[in-house]
Every structure is written in structure tokens, then in C-alpha cells.
Coordinates of C-alpha atoms and ligand atoms in Angstrom, one line a residue:
M1 CA 15.9 -0.7 3.1
S2 CA 16.6 -3.9 4.9
T3 CA 15.7 -4.1 8.6
L4 CA 18.8 -6.2 9.3
D5 CA 22.1 -6.7 7.4
F6 CA 22.4 -10.2 6.1
E7 CA 25.8 -11.9 6.3
I8 CA 26.3 -13.7 3.0
A9 CA 28.1 -17.1 2.7
L10 CA 27.6 -18.5 -0.8
S11 CA 27.8 -22.2 -1.5
E12 CA 31.2 -23.4 -2.7
R13 CA 29.6 -26.4 -4.3
P14 CA 26.4 -25.1 -6.0
T15 CA 24.4 -27.6 -8.0
P16 CA 26.0 -27.8 -11.5
A17 CA 23.8 -26.1 -14.2
A18 CA 23.2 -29.3 -16.1
E19 CA 22.1 -31.1 -12.9
R20 CA 19.8 -28.2 -12.0
D21 CA 18.3 -28.2 -15.5
R22 CA 17.6 -31.9 -15.1
I23 CA 15.8 -31.2 -11.8
L24 CA 13.8 -28.3 -13.2
A25 CA 12.6 -30.4 -16.1
D26 CA 10.7 -32.6 -13.6
P27 CA 10.9 -31.1 -10.1
G28 CA 7.8 -32.8 -8.6
W29 CA 6.8 -31.2 -5.4
G30 CA 8.9 -30.6 -2.3
R31 CA 11.6 -33.1 -3.3
H32 CA 14.4 -30.8 -4.4
F33 CA 15.9 -27.7 -2.7
T34 CA 17.9 -24.8 -4.0
D35 CA 21.6 -24.1 -3.1
H36 CA 20.9 -21.7 -0.2
M37 CA 18.8 -20.9 2.8
V38 CA 18.2 -17.9 5.0
L39 CA 18.4 -18.0 8.8
I40 CA 17.6 -15.4 11.4
Q41 CA 17.9 -15.9 15.1
Y42 CA 15.7 -14.5 17.9
T43 CA 16.6 -14.0 21.5
E44 CA 14.2 -12.6 24.1
G45 CA 15.4 -9.2 25.1
K46 CA 17.6 -8.9 22.1
G47 CA 15.1 -9.4 19.3
W48 CA 16.0 -10.6 15.8
H49 CA 19.7 -10.9 15.1
D50 CA 22.4 -12.8 13.1
A51 CA 20.6 -12.7 9.8
R52 CA 22.4 -14.8 7.2
L53 CA 22.3 -16.5 3.9
Q54 CA 24.2 -19.7 3.8
P55 CA 24.4 -23.0 1.8
Y56 CA 21.4 -25.2 2.1
G57 CA 22.0 -28.0 4.6
P58 CA 21.3 -29.5 8.0
I59 CA 20.7 -27.3 11.0
P60 CA 22.5 -28.5 14.2
M61 CA 20.0 -28.8 17.0
D62 CA 20.2 -29.6 20.7
P63 CA 18.1 -32.6 21.5
A64 CA 16.4 -30.6 24.2
S65 CA 15.3 -27.9 21.8
Q66 CA 11.8 -27.0 22.8
V67 CA 10.3 -27.5 19.3
L68 CA 11.1 -31.3 19.4
H69 CA 9.1 -31.8 22.6
Y70 CA 6.3 -29.2 22.6
S71 CA 5.9 -28.4 18.9
Q72 CA 6.3 -24.7 19.1
E73 CA 6.5 -24.2 15.3
L74 CA 4.8 -22.4 12.5
F75 CA 5.3 -22.1 8.8
E76 CA 4.2 -20.2 5.6
G77 CA 4.0 -21.2 2.0
L78 CA 4.1 -19.0 -1.2
K79 CA 5.6 -19.1 -4.6
A80 CA 8.0 -17.2 -6.8
Y81 CA 6.8 -17.1 -10.5
R82 CA 8.8 -16.6 -13.6
Q83 CA 6.9 -13.8 -15.4
A84 CA 6.0 -13.6 -19.0
D85 CA 8.9 -11.0 -19.5
G86 CA 11.5 -13.2 -17.7
T87 CA 11.5 -11.3 -14.4
I88 CA 10.5 -13.0 -11.1
A89 CA 7.7 -12.1 -8.8
T90 CA 6.0 -13.4 -5.7
F91 CA 2.4 -13.1 -4.9
R92 CA 1.1 -11.1 -1.8
P93 CA 4.2 -11.8 0.3
F94 CA 3.2 -9.2 2.9
S95 CA -0.1 -11.2 3.4
N96 CA 2.0 -14.2 4.3
A97 CA 4.1 -12.1 6.7
A98 CA 1.0 -10.8 8.4
R99 CA -0.4 -14.3 8.7
M100 CA 2.8 -15.7 10.1
N101 CA 2.6 -13.0 12.8
R102 CA -1.0 -13.9 13.6
S103 CA 0.1 -17.6 13.8
A104 CA 3.0 -16.5 16.1
A105 CA 0.6 -14.7 18.4
R106 CA -1.4 -17.9 18.9
M107 CA 1.7 -20.0 19.4
A108 CA 3.2 -17.6 21.9
M109 CA 6.1 -16.9 19.5
P110 CA 7.7 -13.6 18.6
S111 CA 6.5 -11.6 15.6
I112 CA 8.9 -10.8 12.8
P113 CA 8.9 -7.4 11.1
E114 CA 7.0 -7.9 7.8
Q115 CA 9.7 -6.1 5.9
L116 CA 12.4 -8.4 7.4
F117 CA 10.3 -11.5 6.4
V118 CA 10.0 -10.2 2.8
D119 CA 13.7 -9.2 2.7
A120 CA 14.6 -12.7 3.6
L121 CA 12.4 -14.1 0.8
E122 CA 13.8 -11.7 -1.7
L123 CA 17.4 -12.4 -0.8
L124 CA 16.9 -16.1 -1.2
V125 CA 15.1 -15.8 -4.5
R126 CA 17.6 -13.3 -5.9
T127 CA 20.5 -15.6 -4.9
D128 CA 18.9 -18.8 -6.3
Q129 CA 17.0 -17.1 -9.2
D130 CA 18.3 -19.7 -11.7
W131 CA 16.1 -22.2 -9.7
V132 CA 12.9 -20.4 -10.7
P133 CA 11.6 -22.6 -13.6
S134 CA 10.4 -21.1 -16.9
T135 CA 8.1 -23.9 -17.8
E136 CA 4.4 -22.9 -17.8
G137 CA 2.7 -23.7 -14.5
Y138 CA 6.0 -24.3 -12.7
S139 CA 7.3 -22.1 -9.8
L140 CA 9.7 -21.9 -7.0
Y141 CA 7.9 -22.8 -3.7
L142 CA 9.1 -20.7 -0.8
R143 CA 8.8 -22.1 2.7
P144 CA 9.5 -19.7 5.6
F145 CA 9.2 -21.3 9.0
M146 CA 10.0 -20.6 12.7
F147 CA 10.6 -22.9 15.6
A148 CA 11.7 -22.8 19.3
T149 CA 15.4 -23.6 19.9
T150 CA 15.5 -23.0 23.6
R151 CA 17.3 -25.9 25.3
A152 CA 14.8 -26.6 28.1
L153 CA 12.2 -29.2 29.0
G154 CA 10.2 -26.9 31.3
V155 CA 6.6 -26.8 30.1
N156 CA 5.3 -23.8 31.8
Q157 CA 6.5 -21.1 29.5
P158 CA 7.2 -20.5 25.8
A159 CA 10.8 -20.6 24.6
D160 CA 12.9 -17.5 24.6
E161 CA 15.0 -18.4 21.6
Y162 CA 13.8 -19.1 18.1
L163 CA 15.1 -19.6 14.6
F164 CA 13.4 -18.3 11.5
V165 CA 14.4 -20.1 8.3
V166 CA 13.5 -19.8 4.6
I167 CA 14.1 -22.6 2.1
A168 CA 13.0 -22.9 -1.5
S169 CA 11.9 -25.8 -3.6
P170 CA 11.2 -25.9 -7.3
S171 CA 7.7 -27.2 -8.0
G172 CA 6.1 -28.6 -11.2
N173 CA 2.6 -28.2 -12.4
Y174 CA 0.2 -29.7 -9.9
Y175 CA -1.9 -30.9 -12.8
A176 CA 0.8 -32.1 -15.1
R177 CA -1.7 -34.5 -16.8
G178 CA -4.6 -32.1 -16.9
I179 CA -7.0 -31.2 -14.3
R180 CA -8.6 -34.1 -12.5
P181 CA -11.3 -33.5 -9.9
V182 CA -10.5 -35.0 -6.5
S183 CA -12.7 -37.3 -4.5
V184 CA -13.2 -36.5 -0.9
W185 CA -13.9 -38.4 2.3
L186 CA -16.1 -36.8 5.0
S187 CA -14.2 -37.5 8.2
Q188 CA -16.4 -38.6 11.1
D189 CA -13.8 -40.0 13.4
Y190 CA -11.3 -37.1 13.3
T191 CA -11.5 -33.4 13.4
R192 CA -8.8 -30.9 12.4
A193 CA -9.5 -28.0 14.7
A194 CA -11.7 -27.1 17.7
P195 CA -13.0 -23.6 18.8
G196 CA -10.2 -22.0 20.9
G197 CA -7.6 -24.3 19.4
T198 CA -4.9 -23.7 16.8
G199 CA -6.9 -24.2 13.6
E200 CA -6.4 -20.7 12.5
A201 CA -2.6 -20.9 12.9
K202 CA -0.3 -22.4 10.2
T203 CA 1.4 -24.7 12.6
G204 CA 2.9 -28.1 12.0
G205 CA 0.8 -29.7 14.8
N206 CA -2.4 -29.2 12.8
Y207 CA -0.8 -31.3 10.1
A208 CA 0.4 -34.0 12.5
A209 CA -3.1 -34.3 13.8
S210 CA -4.5 -34.6 10.2
F211 CA -2.5 -37.5 8.8
A212 CA -4.7 -40.2 10.4
G213 CA -7.8 -38.6 8.8
Q214 CA -6.0 -38.3 5.5
A215 CA -5.0 -42.0 5.7
Q216 CA -8.6 -42.9 6.4
A217 CA -9.7 -41.0 3.3
V218 CA -7.2 -43.0 1.2
E219 CA -8.4 -46.3 2.8
N220 CA -11.9 -45.4 1.6
G221 CA -10.7 -44.8 -1.9
C222 CA -10.7 -41.0 -1.7
D223 CA -7.9 -38.5 -2.5
Q224 CA -8.5 -36.0 0.3
V225 CA -10.2 -35.6 3.6
V226 CA -13.0 -33.1 4.3
W227 CA -12.9 -31.6 7.8
L228 CA -16.2 -31.0 9.6
D229 CA -16.6 -28.7 12.6
A230 CA -15.5 -30.3 15.9
V231 CA -18.7 -29.5 17.9
E232 CA -21.6 -30.6 15.8
R233 CA -19.7 -32.5 13.1
R234 CA -22.0 -31.2 10.4
W235 CA -20.6 -27.9 9.2
V236 CA -18.1 -28.2 6.4
E237 CA -14.8 -26.5 7.1
E238 CA -11.8 -27.4 4.9
V239 CA -10.6 -30.0 2.4
G240 CA -7.1 -31.4 3.2
S241 CA -5.0 -28.3 3.4
M242 CA -7.2 -26.2 1.2
N243 CA -10.2 -23.9 1.8
L244 CA -13.5 -24.9 0.2
V245 CA -15.7 -22.9 -2.1
F246 CA -19.2 -23.9 -3.3
V247 CA -20.6 -22.7 -6.6
Y248 CA -24.4 -22.2 -6.7
G249 CA -26.2 -21.9 -10.0
S250 CA -24.3 -21.5 -13.2
G251 CA -23.5 -19.1 -16.0
A252 CA -24.6 -15.5 -15.3
E253 CA -26.5 -16.8 -12.2
A254 CA -23.5 -18.3 -10.5
R255 CA -22.6 -17.2 -7.0
L256 CA -20.0 -18.5 -4.5
L257 CA -20.3 -19.6 -0.9
T258 CA -17.3 -20.3 1.3
P259 CA -17.3 -21.2 5.0
A260 CA -16.8 -18.1 7.1
L261 CA -13.6 -17.9 9.1
T262 CA -14.9 -19.0 12.5
G263 CA -11.5 -19.4 14.2
T264 CA -11.1 -23.1 13.3
M265 CA -10.2 -22.5 9.6
L266 CA -6.9 -21.4 8.1
P267 CA -7.4 -18.0 6.5
G268 CA -6.1 -18.8 3.0
I269 CA -4.6 -16.1 0.8
T270 CA -5.9 -17.9 -2.3
R271 CA -9.4 -17.9 -0.6
D272 CA -9.1 -14.2 0.1
S273 CA -7.9 -13.6 -3.5
M274 CA -10.9 -15.5 -4.9
L275 CA -13.3 -13.5 -2.7
K276 CA -11.9 -10.3 -4.3
L277 CA -11.6 -11.5 -7.9
A278 CA -14.9 -13.3 -8.3
P279 CA -17.2 -10.3 -8.0
D280 CA -15.0 -8.5 -10.6
L281 CA -15.9 -11.4 -13.0
G282 CA -19.6 -11.0 -12.2
V283 CA -19.8 -13.8 -9.6
P284 CA -21.0 -12.6 -6.2
V285 CA -19.5 -14.2 -3.1
E286 CA -20.8 -14.9 0.3
E287 CA -19.1 -16.1 3.5
G288 CA -21.5 -18.3 5.4
R289 CA -21.9 -21.9 6.4
I290 CA -23.0 -25.1 4.8
S291 CA -23.8 -28.5 6.4
V292 CA -23.0 -31.9 4.9
D293 CA -26.8 -32.4 4.5
Q294 CA -27.1 -29.1 2.6
W295 CA -24.2 -30.1 0.4
E296 CA -25.7 -33.4 -0.5
S297 CA -29.2 -32.0 -1.1
G298 CA -27.8 -29.1 -3.1
C299 CA -26.0 -31.5 -5.4
A300 CA -29.2 -33.7 -5.7
S301 CA -31.3 -30.7 -6.7
G302 CA -28.6 -29.3 -9.0
E303 CA -28.5 -26.0 -7.0
I304 CA -24.8 -26.6 -6.2
S305 CA -23.1 -26.9 -9.6
E306 CA -19.4 -26.9 -8.6
V307 CA -17.2 -27.2 -5.6
F308 CA -13.5 -26.6 -5.4
G309 CA -10.6 -26.4 -2.9
C310 CA -8.2 -23.5 -3.1
G311 CA -4.7 -23.0 -1.8
T312 CA -1.2 -21.9 -3.0
A313 CA 0.0 -25.3 -4.2
A314 CA -2.9 -26.3 -6.5
V315 CA -4.5 -22.9 -6.8
I316 CA -7.9 -24.4 -7.5
S317 CA -8.7 -28.1 -7.1
P318 CA -12.1 -29.1 -8.3
V319 CA -14.0 -31.6 -6.1
G320 CA -15.9 -34.2 -8.1
H321 CA -17.1 -36.9 -5.7
V322 CA -18.0 -37.0 -2.1
K323 CA -18.1 -40.0 0.2
G324 CA -18.8 -40.6 3.8
P325 CA -19.7 -43.6 6.1
D326 CA -23.4 -43.2 5.2
R327 CA -23.6 -41.3 1.9
E328 CA -22.0 -40.8 -1.5
F329 CA -22.7 -38.3 -4.2
T330 CA -21.3 -36.6 -7.2
I331 CA -21.0 -32.8 -7.8
G332 CA -22.5 -31.8 -11.2
D333 CA -21.2 -34.2 -13.7
G334 CA -18.1 -34.9 -11.7
E335 CA -15.9 -32.9 -14.1
P336 CA -14.1 -29.6 -13.6
G337 CA -16.7 -26.8 -13.7
E338 CA -16.7 -23.7 -15.8
I339 CA -16.7 -21.1 -12.9
S340 CA -13.8 -23.0 -11.1
M341 CA -11.7 -23.0 -14.3
R342 CA -12.4 -19.3 -15.1
L343 CA -11.4 -18.2 -11.6
R344 CA -8.3 -20.5 -11.8
E345 CA -7.2 -19.0 -15.1
E346 CA -7.7 -15.5 -13.8
L347 CA -5.6 -16.0 -10.7
I348 CA -2.9 -17.9 -12.5
G349 CA -2.8 -15.1 -15.1
I350 CA -2.2 -12.5 -12.4
Q351 CA 0.5 -14.6 -10.7
Y352 CA 2.4 -15.2 -14.0
G353 CA 2.0 -11.6 -15.2
T354 CA -0.1 -12.4 -18.3
R355 CA -3.2 -10.6 -16.9
P356 CA -3.6 -7.2 -15.3
D357 CA -3.0 -7.0 -11.6
P358 CA -5.8 -4.7 -10.3
Y359 CA -5.0 -5.1 -6.6
G360 CA -1.2 -4.8 -6.7
W361 CA -0.7 -8.3 -5.5
V362 CA 2.3 -9.1 -7.7
H363 CA 5.6 -8.3 -5.9
K364 CA 8.6 -8.1 -8.3
I365 CA 11.9 -9.4 -7.0
V366 CA 14.2 -9.5 -10.0
Ligands
LIG401 C1 -2.0 -23.1 4.0 C2 -3.3 -23.6 4.2 C3 -4.4 -23.3 3.3 C4 -4.3 -22.4 2.1 O1 -3.7 -21.2 2.3 P1 -3.1 -20.4 1.1 O2 -2.6 -19.1 1.7 O3 -4.2 -20.1 0.1 O4 -2.0 -21.2 0.5 C5 -5.7 -23.8 3.7 N1 -5.9 -24.6 4.7 C6 -4.8 -25.0 5.5 C7 -5.1 -26.0 6.6 C8 -3.5 -24.6 5.2 O5 -2.5 -25.0 6.0

């Protein structure tokens, strides 16, 4: 049962099949979009209304829209996967809905009924199902987002009108040329999130604030930036836009440590899935904290054998090399580790329906 009726306006000029196939053969990431989008309006006092599916295209906006001035915005990210049997499923969409609502609370934005959020995703995926690639490792990335549309420059209160939108973008295999560990830069000059701030919310402003740090990582010859805590600048928090996981020991002795969610980290659904799956594979997990010094000495002694970032886009991204203003070291032999790869295959197998789904995470759409 839908929580709102969607008005449907199908595109009169959908992408021709041949053109779509050409795009799906090499979609890249976030460059191409499907033929439709879903929009739902919110007005204080009235709630969510005017739900509709319409052709993908520009959204007219008043230049005084609050989001353009005060950044009241948030987003989510998840994927639709073509299953081994040809059907299409998403992964834990209700977890994304719940997280969007936690982000909304922090950004003084309205919450959206979880079922309405999932209905919107399902409608878009069903309508644009031919855009879900069948190539191994490919998927349709779904991007729900919400922003303040109130036309007002007053700064003393949140907006009273919002727009929730879902768009979809076919995405290729993150590691088209095989898995290559990333090198990371320990940011000293910039931090991503401070206690009491918005680090826990998936809001665009966190990204705007991170680009300078990412640029510095690249200037220093690294792929991604590692964020340290804002207070002491020694506790490791995240890498780029992924959560971090450390593997101690190896083989049957391996165990995982991931920074505990202190309020400055984004609670990743991939991270949460890892925490549940690893023990089933005989790898105990612990949420705790690790400093840069402990990271370096752990690698020097061999106690830390692997490190990886995890998130929806890359699933698991091994970290091979670490660099900072006053240190540089390699993790293990700098190659993807055995535990990281095992966890990665397990999770991908569940997402694509080639492995059993013990936690009911797979959400069938068509
Ligand atoms: C989205 C995001 C993640 C990963 O979350 P997933 O739900 O696993 O995709 C991690 N860190 C940041 C900063 C993010 O924005």
C-alpha cells in the first residue's frame, strides 16, 4: 500500500534503446541519468503532498530558495542490482529511509514516512527498469535527496517547504581494471566533522567542507583523504566518504576493529552490514578507537594486516599506503588482503542474489 498516490507523467522522448545500451556498456559513475525522476513536496501544516513521477529534467527554482543560501539539504545513496535470476532488488532500503530521517532531524527538516521513501524508489526503478545493467558488478545507483525550497532569506528558522527527489544513475564496476588498493593522506589542516556538528548527517555541506582536504590529498600524490578527529587530531575517523575498518592478525586469528560511532562519523550501512557478516564468517568485530600512532606501529609490527574503506559505491576499498606530513607507511604488502576480499565477495554475493541472504536485506522490486 502506497502512502500517497503518485501522479504519473511518462517521458514522451525516452532514450532510444540503442543509445541506452551504449550508455550501459560503459556507464562510468554519476554521469548518466535515467528517463524519469520522482518528486514529492512538503509544506508545513499540510505534510507530504503532490507525489509524482515525471521525465528527468531541470527543477525550476526561486533564487531565494533557502537551500541555495543556507544549505538545508540532505541525501541518501543506495543501489538497485540485477539479480542472478533477472529480477531487480535493492539492498536494505528501509535502513536508508531511517538514516535519512535521522539526518533530517539534525538539519531541522521534516521526516518522510519510510514506506513513502521506499515507494518512491520502487516506482522509479520499476519505471526505468531497463536501465538496470546486467553486466557483472554494474548497478543502478539511486540518489534520494531533499532540500528547502522556501523563498526567504530569513536566517532564524528552518524552511517550511521542501522537495524530496529521487534520481537514478547507471553505474559501472568501481574496479573495472581489478582491485587496486588506494593510498591515503592523513589530513592535518582540515577536519570533516566536529562534536555537536553535522558529521553524522548525510548532508551536502559535509562534502563541500571536504573538497579542500581531498584536493590536498591529491597534491600529495594520494587517492583519498583520511579524516582525523577534530579535537585531538589523532583518532582516525573516516576515509574520503567511506567508513574505515582495520584487520588485526590473519587467517583464523583475524579480527576487525572499526571506529565507534561517536557522533562525528557517518553511520554507513555497508559498515553495519560488515559488522553483522564478519562474525558469521568467523571474524570477530569490535567498535573502538585507533590513533594514527597506533595505526603506524600496528603496521610496523605486523599486528595490523589489512585496512579497508567501506561504502555503497565501492563496497570495500582496500587501503595500501598511508602518508602524512611527518610519516609514511605501507599496510601489509600493500596489496588487497584476504579478509577484505572475502568480506567483499560475501556482501556482493548477497546484493546480487548469488549467496543466501540470512538477514533479509535484499528487497525485491521487480
Ligand atoms: C554515505 C557515506 C558513507 C557510507 O555509507 P553507506 O551507507 O555504507 O554507503 C560513509 N561516510 C560518509 C561520509 C558518507 O557520506
